[in-house]
Coordinates of C-alpha atoms and ligand atoms in Angstrom, one line a residue:
Chain A
M7 CA 0.0 0.0 0.1
S8 CA 1.3 3.4 -0.7
A9 CA 1.1 6.1 1.9
V10 CA 0.0 8.8 -0.5
P11 CA -2.8 10.7 1.2
Q12 CA -6.1 10.3 -0.6
S13 CA -8.2 13.4 -1.0
A14 CA -11.8 13.3 -0.4
P15 CA -13.8 12.7 -3.6
L16 CA -15.0 15.7 -5.4
V17 CA -18.7 16.1 -5.2
R18 CA -20.0 18.0 -8.4
P19 CA -23.6 17.2 -8.3
F20 CA -24.5 19.7 -11.3
V21 CA -22.1 18.5 -13.8
L22 CA -23.5 16.2 -16.6
N23 CA -21.4 13.4 -18.2
P24 CA -19.6 14.9 -21.2
G25 CA -21.6 12.9 -23.8
V26 CA -25.0 14.1 -22.6
R27 CA -23.5 17.6 -22.3
K28 CA -22.5 17.6 -25.9
L29 CA -25.8 16.3 -27.1
A30 CA -27.7 18.9 -25.0
I31 CA -25.6 21.8 -26.4
R32 CA -26.1 20.5 -30.0
I33 CA -29.9 20.3 -29.5
G34 CA -29.9 23.7 -27.7
T35 CA -28.0 25.2 -30.7
G36 CA -30.5 23.6 -33.1
I37 CA -33.5 25.1 -31.3
L38 CA -32.0 28.5 -31.0
L39 CA -31.2 28.4 -34.8
L40 CA -34.8 27.4 -35.7
A41 CA -36.2 30.1 -33.4
L42 CA -34.1 32.6 -35.0
W43 CA -35.2 31.5 -38.4
E44 CA -38.8 31.6 -37.4
G45 CA -38.5 34.9 -35.9
L46 CA -36.6 36.6 -38.6
V47 CA -38.9 35.3 -41.3
T48 CA -42.2 36.3 -39.5
W49 CA -40.8 39.7 -38.9
L50 CA -39.2 40.5 -42.2
A51 CA -40.3 38.1 -45.0
P52 CA -43.4 37.5 -47.1
S53 CA -45.7 34.7 -46.0
Y54 CA -44.5 32.2 -48.8
V55 CA -40.9 32.1 -47.5
A56 CA -40.1 28.7 -45.7
R57 CA -40.2 28.8 -42.0
P58 CA -39.9 25.9 -39.4
S59 CA -43.5 26.0 -38.3
G60 CA -44.5 25.8 -42.1
V61 CA -42.0 23.0 -42.8
A62 CA -43.2 21.0 -39.8
R63 CA -46.9 21.4 -41.0
V64 CA -46.2 20.2 -44.6
L65 CA -43.7 17.6 -43.6
P66 CA -46.0 14.6 -43.1
R67 CA -47.9 15.3 -46.4
V68 CA -44.7 15.8 -48.5
V69 CA -43.0 12.8 -47.1
S70 CA -45.9 10.5 -47.7
S71 CA -46.6 11.7 -51.2
A72 CA -45.6 9.4 -54.2
E73 CA -44.0 12.2 -56.0
F74 CA -41.6 13.1 -53.3
R75 CA -40.8 9.4 -52.7
S76 CA -40.1 8.6 -56.3
D77 CA -38.0 11.9 -56.8
A78 CA -35.9 11.0 -53.6
K79 CA -35.5 7.4 -55.0
V80 CA -34.2 8.6 -58.3
T81 CA -31.8 11.0 -56.7
V82 CA -30.5 8.5 -54.1
V83 CA -30.2 5.7 -56.6
S84 CA -28.1 7.9 -59.0
V85 CA -25.9 9.2 -56.2
F86 CA -25.2 5.5 -55.0
E87 CA -24.6 4.4 -58.6
G88 CA -22.3 7.3 -59.5
L89 CA -20.5 6.7 -56.2
G90 CA -20.1 3.1 -56.9
I91 CA -18.7 3.7 -60.5
G92 CA -16.5 6.5 -59.3
V93 CA -15.0 4.7 -56.4
V94 CA -14.2 1.5 -58.5
L95 CA -12.7 3.5 -61.3
G96 CA -10.9 5.8 -58.8
V97 CA -9.3 2.8 -57.1
V98 CA -8.1 1.2 -60.3
V99 CA -6.9 4.4 -61.9
G100 CA -5.2 5.7 -58.7
L101 CA -3.5 2.4 -58.2
T102 CA -2.2 2.3 -61.7
M103 CA -1.0 5.9 -61.5
G104 CA 0.7 5.2 -58.3
R105 CA 2.5 2.0 -59.3
L106 CA 3.4 2.8 -62.9
R107 CA 5.5 5.8 -63.6
D108 CA 4.5 6.1 -67.2
V109 CA 0.8 6.0 -66.5
D110 CA 1.5 8.7 -63.7
A111 CA 3.3 11.0 -66.3
L112 CA 0.5 10.4 -68.7
L113 CA -2.5 11.1 -66.5
R114 CA -1.8 12.8 -63.3
F115 CA -1.8 16.6 -64.8
Y116 CA -5.2 15.9 -66.3
V117 CA -6.7 14.3 -63.3
S118 CA -5.5 17.1 -61.0
S119 CA -6.7 19.7 -63.5
F120 CA -10.1 18.2 -63.6
F121 CA -10.2 18.0 -59.8
A122 CA -9.5 21.8 -59.6
M123 CA -12.0 22.7 -62.1
P124 CA -15.8 23.2 -61.3
L125 CA -17.4 20.1 -63.0
I126 CA -20.7 21.7 -63.3
A127 CA -19.1 23.7 -66.3
L128 CA -19.4 20.5 -68.2
V129 CA -23.0 19.8 -67.9
P130 CA -24.2 21.8 -70.8
V131 CA -21.5 20.1 -72.9
M132 CA -22.7 16.8 -71.8
T133 CA -26.4 17.4 -72.7
L134 CA -25.1 17.7 -76.4
W135 CA -23.6 14.3 -76.1
F136 CA -26.3 12.5 -74.0
G137 CA -29.4 14.7 -74.4
Y138 CA -31.5 15.9 -71.7
T139 CA -31.4 12.5 -69.8
G140 CA -30.3 10.9 -66.5
T141 CA -27.2 9.9 -68.1
V142 CA -25.7 13.2 -67.8
R143 CA -26.4 13.2 -64.1
L144 CA -24.8 9.6 -63.8
V145 CA -21.8 10.6 -65.6
I146 CA -21.1 13.9 -63.8
V147 CA -21.9 12.1 -60.4
S148 CA -19.5 9.3 -61.3
F149 CA -16.8 11.8 -62.5
G150 CA -17.2 13.9 -59.5
A151 CA -16.7 10.9 -57.1
F152 CA -13.9 9.5 -59.3
L153 CA -11.4 12.3 -59.0
P154 CA -11.0 12.7 -55.3
V155 CA -10.8 8.9 -54.8
C156 CA -8.2 8.5 -57.6
L157 CA -6.1 11.3 -56.3
N158 CA -6.3 9.9 -52.7
V159 CA -5.5 6.4 -53.8
Y160 CA -2.7 7.8 -55.9
D161 CA -1.3 9.5 -52.9
G162 CA -1.6 6.7 -50.7
T163 CA 0.1 4.3 -53.2
R164 CA 3.0 6.8 -53.8
K165 CA 3.7 7.0 -50.1
L166 CA 3.7 3.1 -49.8
P167 CA 6.8 2.3 -47.6
A168 CA 9.4 0.6 -49.8
Q169 CA 9.9 -2.0 -47.0
Y170 CA 6.4 -3.5 -47.6
V171 CA 7.2 -4.1 -51.1
E172 CA 10.6 -5.6 -50.3
V173 CA 8.8 -8.1 -47.9
A174 CA 6.4 -9.0 -50.6
D175 CA 9.2 -9.5 -53.2
S176 CA 11.0 -11.8 -50.8
Y177 CA 8.0 -13.9 -50.4
H178 CA 7.6 -14.2 -54.2
A179 CA 4.6 -11.8 -54.5
R180 CA 3.5 -11.3 -58.2
W181 CA 2.5 -7.7 -59.2
W182 CA -1.2 -8.2 -58.4
N183 CA -0.2 -9.5 -55.1
V184 CA 1.6 -6.1 -54.5
W185 CA -1.1 -3.9 -56.1
F186 CA -4.2 -5.4 -54.3
G187 CA -2.6 -7.1 -51.4
I188 CA -0.2 -4.5 -50.4
A189 CA -0.7 -1.0 -51.9
L190 CA -4.4 -1.0 -51.8
P191 CA -4.8 -2.0 -48.1
A192 CA -2.0 0.3 -47.2
S193 CA -4.0 3.2 -49.0
L194 CA -7.3 2.5 -47.2
P195 CA -7.0 5.4 -44.9
Y196 CA -6.4 7.7 -48.0
L197 CA -9.3 5.9 -50.0
L198 CA -11.8 6.4 -47.1
A199 CA -10.8 10.1 -46.8
G200 CA -11.3 10.4 -50.6
F201 CA -14.7 8.6 -50.3
R202 CA -15.9 11.4 -48.0
L203 CA -14.9 14.1 -50.4
A204 CA -16.5 12.1 -53.2
A205 CA -19.7 11.7 -51.3
G206 CA -20.1 15.5 -51.0
R207 CA -19.2 16.0 -54.6
A208 CA -21.6 13.4 -55.9
L209 CA -24.4 15.0 -54.0
V210 CA -23.7 18.4 -55.3
A211 CA -23.3 17.1 -58.9
A212 CA -26.5 15.3 -58.7
V213 CA -28.5 18.2 -57.5
I214 CA -26.9 20.7 -59.9
A215 CA -27.3 18.3 -62.9
E216 CA -31.1 18.2 -62.0
Y217 CA -31.3 21.9 -61.8
L218 CA -29.6 22.4 -65.1
V219 CA -31.1 19.5 -67.1
S220 CA -34.5 19.5 -65.5
L221 CA -34.3 16.0 -64.5
K222 CA -36.7 14.2 -62.3
G223 CA -35.2 14.0 -58.7
L224 CA -35.0 15.9 -55.3
G225 CA -32.9 18.7 -57.0
Y226 CA -35.6 19.4 -59.5
F227 CA -38.3 19.0 -56.7
I228 CA -36.6 21.8 -54.9
L229 CA -36.3 24.0 -58.0
Y230 CA -40.0 23.3 -59.0
D231 CA -41.6 24.0 -55.7
S232 CA -39.4 27.1 -54.9
R233 CA -40.6 28.7 -58.1
T234 CA -44.2 28.0 -57.4
F235 CA -43.9 29.4 -54.1
H236 CA -44.2 26.1 -52.2
Q237 CA -41.0 27.0 -50.2
N238 CA -41.9 24.9 -47.3
E239 CA -42.2 21.7 -49.5
A240 CA -38.9 22.6 -51.0
A241 CA -37.2 22.9 -47.7
V242 CA -38.4 19.3 -46.9
A243 CA -36.5 18.1 -49.8
V244 CA -33.4 20.3 -48.8
I245 CA -33.5 18.7 -45.3
A246 CA -33.8 15.2 -47.1
L247 CA -30.6 16.0 -49.1
A248 CA -28.7 17.1 -45.9
L249 CA -29.8 13.9 -44.1
L250 CA -28.5 11.8 -47.0
G251 CA -25.1 13.6 -46.9
V252 CA -25.0 13.0 -43.1
A253 CA -25.9 9.4 -43.5
I254 CA -23.3 8.8 -46.1
N255 CA -20.6 10.4 -43.9
S256 CA -21.6 8.4 -41.0
A257 CA -21.5 5.3 -42.9
A258 CA -18.0 6.2 -44.0
G259 CA -17.1 6.8 -40.5
F260 CA -18.5 3.5 -39.5
A261 CA -16.6 1.7 -42.3
T262 CA -13.3 3.5 -41.2
R263 CA -13.8 1.9 -37.7
R264 CA -14.7 -1.5 -39.0
L265 CA -12.2 -1.7 -41.9
L266 CA -9.3 -0.1 -40.2
P267 CA -9.0 -1.3 -36.7
W268 CA -5.3 -1.3 -37.2
Y269 CA -5.1 2.4 -38.3
R270 CA -3.4 4.7 -35.9
P271 CA -3.3 8.2 -37.4
S272 CA -0.1 9.7 -36.1
Chain B
M6 CA 13.7 -33.2 -37.6
T7 CA 16.3 -33.9 -34.7
R8 CA 16.4 -32.1 -31.4
H9 CA 19.8 -31.7 -29.7
D10 CA 18.5 -31.0 -26.2
D11 CA 20.9 -33.4 -24.5
G12 CA 24.5 -32.8 -24.0
V13 CA 26.8 -30.8 -26.3
T14 CA 27.2 -31.4 -30.1
L15 CA 30.1 -30.4 -32.0
P16 CA 30.1 -27.1 -34.0
A17 CA 28.2 -27.8 -37.3
A18 CA 30.7 -28.8 -39.8
P19 CA 30.6 -26.6 -42.9
S20 CA 29.8 -29.6 -45.0
A21 CA 28.5 -29.0 -48.6
G22 CA 28.1 -25.4 -49.3
R23 CA 24.6 -24.4 -49.4
I24 CA 25.3 -20.7 -50.2
E25 CA 28.2 -19.8 -52.5
I26 CA 29.0 -16.2 -52.9
D27 CA 31.6 -15.8 -55.7
G28 CA 33.4 -12.6 -56.5
L29 CA 30.3 -10.6 -55.5
A30 CA 30.4 -6.9 -56.2
K31 CA 27.8 -4.1 -55.9
R32 CA 27.9 -0.3 -56.7
F33 CA 25.3 2.4 -56.7
G34 CA 26.3 4.9 -59.4
P35 CA 29.6 6.1 -58.5
L36 CA 29.6 4.5 -55.0
S37 CA 31.1 1.0 -54.9
V38 CA 29.6 -0.7 -51.9
F39 CA 31.6 -3.9 -51.7
E40 CA 34.0 -5.7 -53.9
D41 CA 35.2 -9.3 -54.4
I42 CA 33.3 -11.0 -51.7
N43 CA 33.9 -14.7 -51.5
L44 CA 32.2 -16.8 -48.9
T45 CA 30.7 -20.3 -48.7
I46 CA 28.2 -20.9 -46.1
G47 CA 27.3 -24.6 -45.1
E48 CA 24.0 -26.3 -44.7
R49 CA 23.9 -26.3 -41.0
E50 CA 26.1 -23.4 -40.4
I51 CA 25.6 -19.8 -38.9
V52 CA 27.8 -17.1 -40.3
S53 CA 27.7 -13.8 -38.6
I54 CA 28.6 -10.7 -40.6
V55 CA 29.9 -7.5 -38.8
G56 CA 30.9 -4.2 -40.2
P57 CA 30.5 -0.5 -39.7
S58 CA 27.3 1.0 -40.6
G59 CA 26.8 1.6 -44.4
C60 CA 29.4 -0.9 -45.3
G61 CA 26.9 -2.9 -47.4
K62 CA 25.5 -5.6 -45.0
T63 CA 22.0 -5.1 -46.0
T64 CA 22.9 -4.8 -49.6
M65 CA 24.7 -8.1 -49.4
L66 CA 21.7 -9.8 -48.1
R67 CA 19.6 -8.4 -50.7
C68 CA 21.9 -9.9 -53.3
I69 CA 21.8 -13.2 -51.6
D70 CA 18.0 -13.3 -51.7
G71 CA 18.0 -11.9 -55.4
L72 CA 16.1 -8.8 -54.4
V73 CA 19.1 -6.7 -55.8
K74 CA 21.1 -7.5 -58.9
P75 CA 24.8 -7.6 -58.2
D76 CA 27.3 -5.8 -60.5
G77 CA 29.9 -8.5 -60.5
G78 CA 30.2 -12.1 -59.4
E79 CA 27.2 -14.2 -58.4
V80 CA 25.5 -16.0 -55.6
R81 CA 24.6 -19.7 -55.8
I82 CA 22.1 -21.5 -53.6
D83 CA 22.4 -25.3 -53.8
G84 CA 24.3 -24.7 -57.0
Q85 CA 21.6 -22.6 -58.7
R86 CA 22.5 -19.0 -59.6
V87 CA 20.3 -16.5 -57.7
T88 CA 18.5 -14.0 -60.0
T89 CA 15.2 -13.7 -58.3
P90 CA 14.1 -14.5 -54.6
P91 CA 14.7 -18.4 -54.4
R92 CA 12.3 -20.8 -52.8
G93 CA 13.5 -21.9 -49.4
V94 CA 15.1 -18.6 -48.6
A95 CA 13.5 -16.5 -45.9
V96 CA 14.6 -13.0 -44.5
V97 CA 14.0 -11.5 -41.3
F98 CA 14.2 -7.8 -41.5
Q99 CA 15.7 -5.1 -39.3
H100 CA 12.5 -3.1 -39.7
F101 CA 10.3 -6.2 -39.0
G102 CA 8.4 -5.6 -42.2
L103 CA 5.0 -6.5 -40.6
F104 CA 2.0 -5.4 -42.5
P105 CA 0.0 -3.1 -40.0
W106 CA -3.4 -4.1 -41.5
K107 CA -2.8 -7.8 -40.8
T108 CA -3.0 -9.5 -37.5
V109 CA -0.2 -11.7 -36.2
F110 CA -1.9 -14.8 -37.8
E111 CA -2.2 -13.1 -41.1
N112 CA 1.3 -11.8 -40.9
V113 CA 2.7 -15.2 -40.2
A114 CA 0.6 -16.7 -42.9
Y115 CA 1.8 -14.3 -45.6
G116 CA 4.5 -16.4 -47.2
L117 CA 2.4 -19.6 -47.2
R118 CA -0.6 -17.8 -48.8
L119 CA 1.5 -16.5 -51.5
S120 CA 2.8 -20.0 -52.2
G121 CA -0.7 -21.3 -52.4
V122 CA -0.4 -23.8 -49.6
P123 CA -4.0 -25.3 -48.7
K124 CA -5.9 -23.4 -46.1
K125 CA -5.9 -26.2 -43.6
Q126 CA -2.4 -26.8 -43.9
I127 CA -1.7 -22.9 -43.4
E128 CA -3.7 -22.7 -40.3
A129 CA -1.9 -25.7 -38.7
S130 CA 1.6 -24.6 -39.6
V131 CA 0.8 -20.8 -38.6
L132 CA -0.5 -21.8 -35.2
R133 CA 2.6 -24.1 -34.6
H134 CA 5.0 -21.4 -35.4
I135 CA 3.2 -18.7 -33.5
E136 CA 3.5 -21.1 -30.5
L137 CA 7.2 -21.8 -31.5
V138 CA 8.2 -18.1 -31.1
G139 CA 6.2 -17.8 -27.8
L140 CA 3.3 -15.8 -29.1
A141 CA 0.3 -18.2 -28.5
G142 CA -2.7 -16.1 -27.5
F143 CA -1.7 -13.1 -29.7
E144 CA -2.9 -14.5 -33.0
K145 CA -5.6 -11.8 -33.6
A146 CA -3.3 -8.9 -32.3
Y147 CA -2.4 -6.1 -34.6
P148 CA 1.3 -5.1 -34.8
Y149 CA 0.6 -1.8 -33.1
Q150 CA -0.6 -3.8 -30.0
L151 CA 2.8 -5.6 -29.8
S152 CA 6.1 -4.5 -28.2
G153 CA 9.1 -4.6 -30.4
G154 CA 10.3 -7.8 -29.3
M155 CA 6.9 -9.4 -29.9
Q156 CA 6.8 -7.8 -33.4
Q157 CA 10.1 -9.4 -34.2
R158 CA 8.8 -12.7 -32.9
T159 CA 6.1 -12.4 -35.5
G160 CA 8.7 -11.6 -38.2
L161 CA 10.6 -14.7 -37.2
A162 CA 7.5 -16.9 -37.2
R163 CA 6.6 -15.5 -40.7
A164 CA 10.1 -16.6 -41.9
L165 CA 10.1 -20.0 -40.2
A166 CA 6.6 -20.8 -41.4
T167 CA 7.9 -21.2 -44.9
E168 CA 10.3 -23.9 -43.5
P169 CA 13.3 -22.3 -45.2
Q170 CA 16.6 -24.0 -45.8
V171 CA 18.3 -20.6 -45.7
L172 CA 17.6 -18.0 -43.1
L173 CA 18.9 -14.4 -43.8
M174 CA 18.8 -12.2 -40.7
D175 CA 19.4 -8.4 -41.1
E176 CA 20.1 -7.0 -37.7
P177 CA 16.9 -8.7 -36.4
F178 CA 17.3 -7.6 -32.9
A179 CA 19.0 -4.1 -33.4
S180 CA 16.0 -2.0 -32.4
I181 CA 15.0 -4.1 -29.5
D182 CA 16.0 -3.3 -25.8
A183 CA 18.9 -5.2 -24.3
Q184 CA 17.2 -7.7 -22.0
T185 CA 14.5 -8.6 -24.7
R186 CA 17.3 -9.0 -27.2
E187 CA 19.3 -11.5 -25.0
I188 CA 16.1 -13.5 -24.5
L189 CA 15.5 -13.6 -28.3
Q190 CA 19.0 -14.5 -29.1
F191 CA 18.8 -17.6 -27.1
E192 CA 15.3 -18.5 -28.3
L193 CA 16.6 -18.2 -31.7
L194 CA 19.5 -20.5 -31.1
R195 CA 17.0 -22.9 -29.3
I196 CA 14.8 -23.0 -32.4
W197 CA 17.8 -23.3 -34.7
E198 CA 19.0 -26.3 -32.8
S199 CA 15.6 -27.9 -33.3
R200 CA 15.8 -27.4 -37.1
P201 CA 19.3 -26.3 -38.1
T202 CA 19.4 -24.3 -41.4
S203 CA 22.1 -22.3 -43.1
M204 CA 21.9 -18.8 -41.5
V205 CA 23.5 -15.5 -42.4
F206 CA 23.3 -13.4 -39.4
V207 CA 24.0 -9.7 -39.9
T208 CA 24.6 -7.5 -36.8
H209 CA 26.1 -4.5 -35.4
S210 CA 26.9 -6.0 -32.1
I211 CA 30.2 -8.0 -31.7
E212 CA 28.9 -10.0 -28.8
E213 CA 25.9 -11.1 -30.8
A214 CA 27.9 -12.0 -33.8
V215 CA 30.2 -14.2 -31.8
L216 CA 27.4 -15.7 -29.8
M217 CA 25.4 -16.8 -32.8
G218 CA 28.0 -17.6 -35.3
D219 CA 30.2 -20.7 -36.2
R220 CA 32.2 -18.1 -38.1
V221 CA 32.3 -14.3 -37.9
V222 CA 33.0 -12.4 -41.0
V223 CA 34.5 -8.9 -40.6
L224 CA 33.9 -6.4 -43.3
R225 CA 36.3 -3.4 -43.7
G226 CA 37.3 -0.7 -46.0
R227 CA 35.6 1.5 -48.6
P228 CA 34.5 -0.1 -50.8
S229 CA 34.3 -2.9 -48.3
S230 CA 35.6 -6.4 -48.5
I231 CA 36.0 -9.4 -46.3
H232 CA 38.9 -8.5 -44.0
E233 CA 38.9 -11.6 -41.8
V234 CA 37.0 -14.7 -41.2
I235 CA 37.2 -16.0 -37.6
E236 CA 36.1 -19.5 -36.5
T237 CA 34.6 -19.0 -33.1
G238 CA 35.1 -22.6 -32.1
L239 CA 32.4 -22.3 -29.4
P240 CA 30.3 -25.5 -28.6
R241 CA 26.6 -25.9 -29.5
P242 CA 24.0 -25.9 -28.2
R243 CA 24.9 -22.4 -27.1
T244 CA 23.8 -21.6 -23.6
R245 CA 24.4 -18.6 -21.2
E246 CA 27.5 -20.1 -20.1
V247 CA 29.2 -19.4 -23.3
L248 CA 29.0 -15.7 -22.6
S249 CA 31.4 -16.1 -19.8
S250 CA 33.8 -18.6 -21.3
P251 CA 37.4 -17.6 -22.0
R252 CA 37.0 -18.4 -25.7
F253 CA 34.1 -16.2 -26.2
N254 CA 36.1 -13.3 -24.6
E255 CA 39.1 -14.0 -26.7
V256 CA 37.1 -14.1 -30.0
R257 CA 35.1 -10.9 -28.9
E258 CA 38.3 -9.0 -28.1
H259 CA 39.9 -10.1 -31.5
V260 CA 36.7 -8.9 -33.5
W261 CA 36.6 -5.7 -31.5
S262 CA 40.2 -4.7 -32.0
T263 CA 39.9 -5.5 -35.7
L264 CA 36.9 -3.2 -36.1
M265 CA 38.6 -0.5 -33.8
Q266 CA 41.6 -0.4 -36.1
E267 CA 39.4 0.5 -38.9
A268 CA 37.5 3.2 -36.9
E269 CA 40.8 4.7 -35.7
Q270 CA 42.2 4.7 -39.1
A271 CA 39.1 6.4 -40.6
E272 CA 39.4 9.0 -37.9
R273 CA 43.0 9.7 -38.7
E274 CA 42.2 9.9 -42.4
L275 CA 39.5 12.4 -41.7
Q276 CA 41.9 14.5 -39.6
E277 CA 44.5 14.5 -42.3
S278 CA 42.0 15.6 -44.9
R279 CA 41.2 18.7 -42.9
Ligands
ATP307 N1 19.0 1.6 -53.3 C1 20.2 2.4 -53.0 N2 20.5 3.3 -53.9 C2 21.7 4.1 -53.6 N3 22.5 3.8 -52.6 C3 22.1 2.9 -51.9 C4 21.0 2.0 -52.0 N4 20.9 1.1 -51.0 C5 22.0 1.3 -50.2 N5 22.8 2.3 -50.6 C6 24.0 2.8 -50.0 O1 24.8 1.7 -50.0 C7 25.7 1.7 -48.8 C8 25.4 0.4 -48.1 O2 24.2 0.4 -47.6 P1 23.6 -0.8 -46.7 O3 22.2 -0.4 -46.3 O4 23.8 -2.1 -47.3 O5 24.5 -0.7 -45.4 P2 24.5 -1.5 -44.0 O6 25.9 -2.1 -43.9 O7 23.3 -2.4 -44.0 O8 24.3 -0.3 -43.0 P3 23.6 -0.4 -41.6 O9 24.4 -1.0 -40.7 O10 23.3 1.0 -41.2 O11 22.2 -1.0 -41.8 C9 25.1 3.0 -48.1 O12 26.1 3.9 -48.3 C10 23.8 3.3 -48.7 O13 23.7 4.8 -48.7
MG308 MG1 21.6 -2.6 -43.0

């Protein structure tokens, strides 16, 4: 037994545990913001402008309407399809660029340039190629998701410690063992960071494509309802898009914890 | 497999040469790392290699494993010229070389998986080797959860699991604390006794070189070459008593003075050039 004197336990009856406290603060801020929104709109804006009480009033009707549901489905499906295509292509091209110097020299400049450019600028051009169809949305979403994944996987592959490759070589690894068995898992943290960027970009791309090409979907739902003075209804769709973004990000966070139990960001 | 737990066996006779290094030379651009290395290592022999940092010990091991192409001479293993990593040769790396996304089990299984060994067989062999290096119970741990000593036990198990005839050890215990290192040295010796192989043991530590080796090769000079090959003449199996034997001290002093001569000479040259 040590002879260190023990101080009396501190009694702090009014302190909540940190998790509950954080949640309380978050909810409090939300209520404050909603109240501010409601107050400002009531005080300053015309009656058709969306406000929390109005959104709450139309919410059940909108959410249960067949139109909203089918629009939401179209957008969600195209975002997931585009993300899927973008991630697979991004991984393959990123790995290839990272492992093969010639392909790096050939492609990197263009991939980085497209990444820096606002992709939306391409939508009008694409309507010339694909018509005013959902294909435009799928292409722009896929491309938007492809770029950050590709660049991140490239980065991860370039930073692959040479010692891993040496170990693989000493155990007779073939090139595909090195690419998919070593370079890819070592780049997983980069891939998941790229995926978060990709999800954000995919959502933006889908909505803007719907605006510009007048495609059925949540984006067009917002556009149409806003223009016909159904702003409360439009706000429901905005909230749905926000929730989709949050959901994808949480899924990515969950995947990070599940797939990377070994990962220790230093 | 024979165990030599009982009594003292004679030092392994360098019988047929398993590894033959013949006029080996390596350069990186203008830098000539080593020249004219000639060495034959027997089937059940441990040869230690000591030399100052940067003298090309790692590069030499890479040449023996066919990871690096020499610029002169050749390496033959069982009479076959080495051009790519040969079967039956395994390396234990100074940096451990564990994959952080794999558990201990998966890391140890790596070599067997790549060779397409059936799953059942892999599992049995991996568990046996994890046990052999004293890591039973840590199969599902990730490298970051292990101490340096345990990580290198994993590296050793991965190499042993492929049941190599040749083991190349590149300063395997250099970054491990002194007490753990001593434990690992004797465990490695114990494992080697139970299944003797050809072993090239590269180290910075003179004590370690003498303790492990049947012969100690001293590299010196720039470019480096073999300055001296010393027969340790110590009995096997090697136990802690070896460390306090007169012969051990004699060999250690000899290697030490040989290496110091070079260090002093290098210092003198440095002073003259100023
Ligand atoms: N791939 C490479 N390209 C250029 N130079 C290299 C390369 N690998 C090693 N060298 C150089 O060759 C020399 C020998 O390196 P090596 O790693 O073999 O030495 P070492 O004896 O293992 O050193 P240490 O005891 O520090 O591990 C060093 O000067 C090193 O800088
Ligand atoms: Mg070295």
